[in-house]
Amino acid sequence: MPEKTRPTVARGVHATWIYTLSSIVFFVVFIGAVLIVVGLTAFTRSNTIIDAVIVVFMFASLVLQTRYCWFLRVGIGGGLPYPAWTLSVAVVPGIVWTLGLFSAELWQFTPLPLWVSTVLIACLVSRRARWLMVAAGIILFAMHAVSAHAILGGGAETGGPSAGIQVYIYATMLPFAVIFSLWWWNIVVELDRHRRSAAELAIAKERLRFAADLHDIQGHHLQVIALKAELAERMLERDPVAAREQLQETRLVAAQALQETRSLVAGYREVGLDNELRNAREVLSAASATCVLKVDALPASVDARRALAFVVREATTNILRHSNASHVEIALQTENGCSSLTIVNDGVDAVPTSTEGTGLAGLRARVADRGGTLSIAMSDERFELIASVPDVAANDSFDHVEQPHG
């Protein structure tokens, strides 16, 4: 899998946000566009300055509200942005609300921009304040109708909202549509946060396992070295020969500890393929990915098992670090003296295979050292890794079976 920097936000999560933002913007733009069309139509009839000014401020309200939708990315109840943005998205529609009190043609529609702003702002405040703001928006709506009738008297058009019945329907649905969209967006963000935490936990678990192995090696050998050195010190004067033997054993133990430590660090310490397969399924499941194992039989050769165990370990780490996999399939087959391991996962960004990093290059070199091959392929967010190594023991067995008798 190509080595690359893991994005801060998964691509699927970003796509969900774009979908959520688009749906909210659709509602806002639809309502604003209908209001502007209604305002222009009223202006052509009345040809008054106040109607023209109302249309201009309606357009300004629409622009500000559309931009303000981006701040909803923090999620429902996520907090208000800079005060200037919130103030402007409330004041400009407020001017429309006020001017509408003096327009016989447009008074029925001028409360709607302020209603839209109220709903957008309410999404970012706490739950209690949210519903209080929605209630305040309804009260302002009623107050506007009463005030307009009081100011305009018989001059107010009373034809009702039939000309813009759709915009009223959408305005009524707006709080539910926006809040539900943000509620769903919050769930997606929370799931992604848990998924990343599970992946980090799996990596930390792997590091702890390495640290535990290192502790076992160093702790055991250092304890033996300390005991033998102490024993040699005690025997040095009364039995120099025995003391010399203890010192020689101490040197051998120290050399063994050094060799095992080098093997562990270099990754050449014995690893169990069956353990690595189980560990891969556990850590991938912890990272919210479905892991399916299809293992016919383990290779007979120790070298083949060791090589494939490292492939499983490295591939699992790469999946956790560099993909948003939801499904992983690991298949192992041994036929005609060759063991083939196939690991397939989804949730991969389309990156050219030429960008593969040092992890895959090192893994390929390690497999090649054992006479095997490693290949990768990627298409449609699907990554496939195939490692094939000769199963020497199986070859021997296979050749033995094919030997003619007599």
Coordinates of C-alpha atoms in Angstrom, one line a residue:
M1 CA 0.0 0.0 0.0
P2 CA 1.4 3.4 -0.9
E3 CA 3.0 5.3 2.0
K4 CA 1.4 8.7 2.3
T5 CA 0.3 11.1 4.9
R6 CA -3.0 10.2 6.4
P7 CA -5.6 12.9 5.8
T8 CA -6.9 14.7 8.9
V9 CA -10.5 13.9 7.8
A10 CA -11.3 10.8 5.9
R11 CA -12.4 11.3 2.4
G12 CA -15.8 9.6 3.0
V13 CA -16.4 11.9 6.0
H14 CA -15.6 14.9 3.8
A15 CA -17.9 13.7 1.1
T16 CA -20.7 13.3 3.8
W17 CA -20.1 16.9 4.8
I18 CA -20.3 18.1 1.2
Y19 CA -23.6 16.3 0.9
T20 CA -24.9 17.7 4.1
L21 CA -23.8 21.2 3.2
S22 CA -25.4 20.9 -0.2
S23 CA -28.8 19.9 1.2
I24 CA -28.8 22.8 3.6
V25 CA -27.7 25.3 1.0
F26 CA -30.4 24.0 -1.3
F27 CA -33.1 24.9 1.2
V28 CA -31.6 28.3 1.9
V29 CA -31.0 29.2 -1.7
F30 CA -34.4 28.0 -2.8
I31 CA -36.1 30.2 -0.2
G32 CA -33.9 33.2 -0.9
A33 CA -34.3 32.9 -4.7
V34 CA -38.1 32.6 -4.5
L35 CA -38.2 35.7 -2.2
I36 CA -36.0 37.7 -4.7
V37 CA -38.3 36.7 -7.6
V38 CA -41.3 37.7 -5.6
G39 CA -39.6 41.0 -4.6
L40 CA -38.7 41.8 -8.2
T41 CA -42.3 41.0 -9.3
A42 CA -43.7 43.3 -6.6
F43 CA -41.3 46.0 -7.5
T44 CA -42.3 46.0 -11.2
R45 CA -45.9 46.5 -10.0
S46 CA -45.3 49.1 -7.3
N47 CA -42.1 50.7 -8.7
T48 CA -41.4 52.1 -5.2
I49 CA -37.9 52.7 -3.7
I50 CA -38.7 50.8 -0.6
D51 CA -39.5 47.6 -2.5
A52 CA -36.2 48.0 -4.5
V53 CA -34.3 48.4 -1.3
I54 CA -36.0 45.3 0.2
V55 CA -34.9 43.3 -2.8
V56 CA -31.3 44.4 -2.5
F57 CA -31.2 43.5 1.2
M58 CA -32.9 40.2 0.4
F59 CA -30.1 39.4 -2.0
A60 CA -27.5 40.4 0.6
S61 CA -29.2 38.2 3.2
L62 CA -29.1 35.3 0.8
V63 CA -25.4 35.7 0.2
L64 CA -24.6 36.0 3.9
Q65 CA -26.8 33.0 4.8
T66 CA -25.2 30.8 2.1
R67 CA -21.7 31.6 3.5
Y68 CA -22.9 31.1 7.0
C69 CA -23.9 27.5 6.2
W70 CA -20.2 26.6 6.1
F71 CA -19.9 27.4 9.8
L72 CA -22.4 24.5 10.5
R73 CA -19.5 22.1 9.9
V74 CA -18.8 22.2 13.7
G75 CA -22.1 20.3 14.1
I76 CA -25.3 20.9 15.9
G77 CA -24.6 22.9 19.1
G78 CA -21.0 23.3 18.1
G79 CA -20.7 27.0 18.9
L80 CA -21.1 30.3 17.1
P81 CA -18.4 31.5 14.7
Y82 CA -16.9 35.0 14.8
P83 CA -19.5 37.5 16.3
A84 CA -19.2 39.7 13.2
W85 CA -20.6 36.8 11.0
T86 CA -23.5 36.1 13.3
L87 CA -24.2 39.8 13.7
S88 CA -24.3 40.4 10.0
V89 CA -26.4 37.4 9.2
A90 CA -29.0 38.6 11.8
V91 CA -28.8 42.4 11.1
V92 CA -29.3 42.4 7.3
P93 CA -32.4 40.2 7.4
G94 CA -33.6 42.3 10.3
I95 CA -33.5 45.3 8.0
V96 CA -35.6 43.4 5.6
W97 CA -38.0 42.6 8.4
T98 CA -38.2 46.3 9.4
L99 CA -38.6 47.7 5.8
G100 CA -41.3 45.2 5.2
L101 CA -43.5 46.9 7.7
F102 CA -43.9 49.7 5.1
S103 CA -44.3 47.7 1.9
A104 CA -47.9 46.9 1.0
E105 CA -46.6 44.5 -1.7
L106 CA -43.9 42.6 0.2
W107 CA -44.8 42.6 3.9
Q108 CA -45.9 39.0 3.8
F109 CA -42.5 37.8 2.7
T110 CA -40.1 40.1 4.5
P111 CA -40.0 38.1 7.8
L112 CA -38.7 35.0 6.0
P113 CA -35.0 36.1 5.7
L114 CA -34.8 36.7 9.4
W115 CA -36.5 33.3 10.0
V116 CA -33.9 31.6 7.9
S117 CA -31.1 33.3 9.8
T118 CA -32.7 32.4 13.1
V119 CA -32.8 28.8 12.2
L120 CA -29.1 28.7 11.0
I121 CA -27.9 30.5 14.2
A122 CA -30.1 28.3 16.4
C123 CA -28.3 25.1 15.1
L124 CA -25.0 26.3 16.6
V125 CA -26.2 27.1 20.1
S126 CA -27.0 24.8 23.0
R127 CA -30.2 22.7 22.9
R128 CA -32.2 24.9 25.3
A129 CA -31.1 28.1 23.6
R130 CA -31.8 26.5 20.2
W131 CA -35.5 25.9 20.7
L132 CA -35.9 29.3 22.5
M133 CA -34.5 30.9 19.3
V134 CA -36.9 29.0 17.1
A135 CA -39.7 30.1 19.3
A136 CA -38.4 33.7 19.2
G137 CA -38.4 33.5 15.4
I138 CA -42.0 32.4 15.3
I139 CA -42.9 35.3 17.7
L140 CA -41.1 37.7 15.4
F141 CA -43.0 36.3 12.5
A142 CA -46.4 36.9 14.3
M143 CA -45.3 40.3 15.5
H144 CA -44.4 41.3 11.9
A145 CA -47.9 40.5 10.6
V146 CA -49.6 42.4 13.4
S147 CA -47.3 45.4 13.1
A148 CA -47.7 45.5 9.3
H149 CA -51.4 45.5 9.5
A150 CA -51.3 48.3 12.1
I151 CA -48.9 50.4 10.0
L152 CA -50.3 49.8 6.6
G153 CA -53.9 49.4 7.6
G154 CA -56.1 49.0 4.5
G155 CA -53.1 49.4 2.2
A156 CA -51.7 46.0 3.1
E157 CA -52.2 43.4 0.5
T158 CA -54.2 40.6 2.1
G159 CA -54.0 38.1 -0.8
G160 CA -52.2 35.7 1.5
P161 CA -49.1 33.8 0.7
S162 CA -50.7 31.9 -2.2
A163 CA -48.2 33.5 -4.6
G164 CA -45.3 32.1 -2.6
I165 CA -46.9 29.1 -0.9
Q166 CA -43.9 26.9 -1.7
V167 CA -41.5 29.2 0.1
Y168 CA -43.7 29.1 3.2
I169 CA -43.8 25.3 3.1
Y170 CA -40.0 25.2 2.8
A171 CA -39.6 27.8 5.5
T172 CA -41.7 25.6 7.8
M173 CA -39.6 22.5 7.0
L174 CA -36.3 24.4 7.3
P175 CA -35.7 23.8 11.1
F176 CA -36.4 20.1 10.8
A177 CA -34.4 19.7 7.6
V178 CA -31.3 21.5 8.9
I179 CA -31.3 20.1 12.4
F180 CA -31.8 16.5 11.1
S181 CA -29.0 17.0 8.6
L182 CA -26.6 18.2 11.3
W183 CA -27.6 15.4 13.6
W184 CA -26.7 12.9 11.0
W185 CA -23.4 14.8 10.3
N186 CA -22.6 14.6 14.0
I187 CA -23.1 10.8 14.0
V188 CA -20.7 10.5 11.0
V189 CA -18.0 12.6 12.7
E190 CA -18.4 10.6 15.9
L191 CA -18.0 7.3 14.1
D192 CA -15.0 8.5 12.3
R193 CA -13.4 9.7 15.6
H194 CA -14.0 6.3 17.1
R195 CA -12.6 4.5 14.0
R196 CA -9.4 6.6 14.2
S197 CA -9.1 6.0 17.9
A198 CA -9.4 2.2 17.3
A199 CA -6.7 2.3 14.7
E200 CA -4.3 4.3 16.9
L201 CA -5.1 1.8 19.7
A202 CA -4.2 -1.1 17.5
I203 CA -0.9 0.5 16.6
A204 CA -0.2 1.2 20.2
K205 CA -1.0 -2.4 21.0
E206 CA 1.6 -3.5 18.4
R207 CA 4.2 -1.2 19.9
L208 CA 3.5 -2.6 23.4
R209 CA 3.9 -6.1 22.1
F210 CA 7.3 -5.2 20.7
A211 CA 8.2 -3.5 24.0
A212 CA 7.1 -6.6 25.9
D213 CA 9.3 -8.9 23.7
L214 CA 12.3 -6.6 24.2
H215 CA 11.7 -6.6 27.9
D216 CA 11.5 -10.4 28.0
I217 CA 14.8 -10.7 26.2
Q218 CA 16.7 -8.1 28.1
G219 CA 15.2 -8.8 31.5
H220 CA 15.9 -12.5 31.4
H221 CA 19.4 -12.3 30.1
L222 CA 20.5 -9.4 32.3
Q223 CA 19.2 -11.3 35.3
V224 CA 21.2 -14.4 34.4
I225 CA 24.3 -12.2 33.7
A226 CA 24.0 -10.5 37.1
L227 CA 23.7 -13.8 38.9
K228 CA 26.6 -15.4 37.2
A229 CA 28.8 -12.4 37.6
E230 CA 28.0 -12.3 41.3
L231 CA 28.8 -16.0 41.6
A232 CA 32.1 -15.6 39.7
E233 CA 33.0 -12.8 42.1
R234 CA 32.4 -15.0 45.1
M235 CA 34.4 -17.9 43.7
L236 CA 37.3 -15.9 42.3
E237 CA 39.7 -16.4 45.3
R238 CA 38.8 -19.9 46.5
D239 CA 38.1 -21.5 43.1
P240 CA 39.5 -19.6 40.2
V241 CA 38.8 -22.3 37.7
A242 CA 35.1 -22.4 38.5
A243 CA 35.0 -18.6 38.5
R244 CA 36.5 -18.6 35.0
E245 CA 33.8 -21.0 33.8
Q246 CA 31.1 -18.7 35.2
L247 CA 32.7 -15.7 33.5
Q248 CA 32.8 -17.6 30.2
E249 CA 29.1 -18.5 30.6
T250 CA 28.4 -14.9 31.4
R251 CA 30.0 -13.9 28.1
L252 CA 28.0 -16.4 26.2
V253 CA 24.8 -15.2 27.8
A254 CA 25.6 -11.6 26.9
A255 CA 26.4 -12.6 23.3
Q256 CA 23.1 -14.5 23.1
A257 CA 21.2 -11.5 24.5
L258 CA 22.9 -9.2 22.0
Q259 CA 22.0 -11.6 19.1
E260 CA 18.4 -11.9 20.2
T261 CA 18.1 -8.2 20.6
R262 CA 19.5 -7.6 17.1
S263 CA 17.1 -10.2 15.7
L264 CA 14.1 -8.6 17.4
V265 CA 15.0 -5.1 16.3
A266 CA 15.7 -6.3 12.7
G267 CA 12.4 -8.1 12.7
Y268 CA 14.0 -11.5 12.3
R269 CA 12.8 -13.0 15.5
E270 CA 10.5 -15.9 15.0
V271 CA 6.9 -14.9 14.4
G272 CA 3.9 -17.2 14.1
L273 CA 1.8 -16.9 11.0
D274 CA -1.3 -18.2 12.7
N275 CA -0.8 -15.6 15.5
E276 CA -0.3 -12.8 13.0
L277 CA -3.5 -13.8 11.2
R278 CA -5.5 -13.8 14.4
N279 CA -3.9 -10.5 15.5
A280 CA -4.7 -9.0 12.1
R281 CA -8.3 -9.9 12.5
E282 CA -8.5 -8.6 16.0
V283 CA -6.9 -5.2 15.3
L284 CA -8.8 -4.7 12.1
S285 CA -12.1 -5.5 13.8
A286 CA -11.1 -3.1 16.5
A287 CA -10.7 -0.5 13.8
S288 CA -14.3 -1.1 12.6
A289 CA -13.3 -3.1 9.6
T290 CA -14.7 -6.5 8.7
C291 CA -11.9 -9.0 8.4
V292 CA -12.5 -12.3 6.6
L293 CA -9.8 -15.0 6.9
K294 CA -9.7 -17.8 4.2
V295 CA -6.9 -20.1 5.2
D296 CA -6.7 -23.5 3.6
A297 CA -3.5 -24.6 5.4
L298 CA -0.4 -23.1 6.8
P299 CA 2.8 -23.5 4.8
A300 CA 4.9 -26.5 5.8
S301 CA 8.2 -24.5 5.6
V302 CA 9.2 -22.4 8.6
D303 CA 10.8 -19.8 6.3
A304 CA 7.6 -19.5 4.3
R305 CA 5.5 -19.1 7.4
R306 CA 7.9 -16.4 8.8
A307 CA 8.0 -14.5 5.5
L308 CA 4.2 -14.5 5.2
A309 CA 3.8 -13.6 8.9
F310 CA 5.8 -10.4 8.3
V311 CA 3.7 -9.7 5.2
V312 CA 0.5 -10.0 7.3
R313 CA 1.9 -7.7 10.0
E314 CA 3.1 -5.0 7.6
A315 CA 0.0 -5.1 5.4
T316 CA -2.2 -4.8 8.5
T317 CA -0.2 -1.8 9.7
N318 CA -0.5 -0.1 6.3
I319 CA -4.3 -0.7 6.2
L320 CA -4.7 0.9 9.6
R321 CA -2.4 3.9 8.8
H322 CA -3.2 4.6 5.2
S323 CA -6.8 3.6 4.4
N324 CA -10.3 3.9 5.6
A325 CA -11.0 0.2 5.1
S326 CA -14.4 -1.2 6.0
H327 CA -13.8 -4.7 4.6
V328 CA -10.5 -6.7 4.5
E329 CA -10.1 -10.2 3.1
I330 CA -7.0 -12.3 3.8
A331 CA -6.6 -15.6 1.8
L332 CA -3.8 -18.1 2.1
Q333 CA -3.3 -21.0 -0.3
T334 CA -0.6 -23.5 -0.7
E335 CA -0.4 -25.4 -4.0
N336 CA 2.4 -27.1 -5.9
G337 CA 5.0 -26.1 -3.4
C338 CA 4.1 -22.4 -3.4
S339 CA 2.2 -20.5 -0.7
S340 CA 0.3 -17.5 -1.9
L341 CA -1.1 -14.8 0.5
T342 CA -3.7 -12.3 -0.9
I343 CA -4.8 -9.3 1.2
V344 CA -7.5 -7.1 -0.3
N345 CA -9.0 -4.0 1.4
D346 CA -11.2 -1.2 0.4
G347 CA -11.2 2.5 1.4
V348 CA -8.1 3.5 -0.5
D349 CA -7.6 6.8 -2.2
A350 CA -6.6 6.7 -5.9
V351 CA -2.8 7.1 -5.6
P352 CA -0.5 5.8 -8.3
T353 CA 1.3 2.7 -7.4
S354 CA 4.6 4.3 -8.2
T355 CA 4.4 6.3 -5.0
E356 CA 4.8 3.2 -2.8
G357 CA 7.0 4.0 0.1
T358 CA 9.8 2.3 2.1
G359 CA 7.5 0.0 3.9
L360 CA 6.4 -1.9 0.8
A361 CA 9.8 -1.7 -0.7
G362 CA 11.4 -3.3 2.4
L363 CA 8.6 -5.9 2.4
R364 CA 9.2 -6.8 -1.2
A365 CA 13.0 -7.1 -0.6
R366 CA 12.3 -9.4 2.4
V367 CA 10.0 -11.6 0.4
A368 CA 12.5 -11.7 -2.5
D369 CA 15.3 -12.8 -0.1
R370 CA 13.2 -16.0 0.4
G371 CA 12.8 -16.5 -3.4
G372 CA 9.3 -15.1 -3.4
T373 CA 7.5 -12.2 -5.2
L374 CA 5.2 -9.4 -4.0
S375 CA 2.8 -7.5 -6.2
I376 CA 0.3 -4.8 -5.5
A377 CA -2.7 -3.5 -7.5
M378 CA -5.2 -0.7 -6.9
S379 CA -8.4 0.3 -8.5
D380 CA -11.7 1.8 -7.5
E381 CA -10.6 2.4 -3.9
R382 CA -9.6 -1.3 -3.7
F383 CA -6.0 -2.3 -2.8
E384 CA -4.7 -5.8 -3.4
L385 CA -1.5 -7.3 -2.2
I386 CA -0.3 -10.7 -3.3
A387 CA 2.8 -12.3 -1.8
S388 CA 4.0 -15.7 -3.1
V389 CA 6.9 -17.6 -1.5
P390 CA 8.2 -21.1 -2.2
D391 CA 7.2 -23.7 0.4
V392 CA 10.4 -25.6 0.5
A393 CA 9.2 -28.3 2.9
A394 CA 6.1 -28.8 0.7
N395 CA 8.4 -29.0 -2.3
D396 CA 10.4 -31.7 -0.7
S397 CA 7.2 -33.5 0.3
F398 CA 5.8 -33.0 -3.2
D399 CA 9.0 -34.3 -4.9
H400 CA 9.0 -37.2 -2.5
V401 CA 5.4 -38.1 -3.4
E402 CA 6.2 -37.9 -7.1
Q403 CA 9.2 -40.2 -6.9
P404 CA 8.5 -43.4 -8.7
H405 CA 8.8 -46.5 -6.5
G406 CA 11.2 -49.3 -7.5

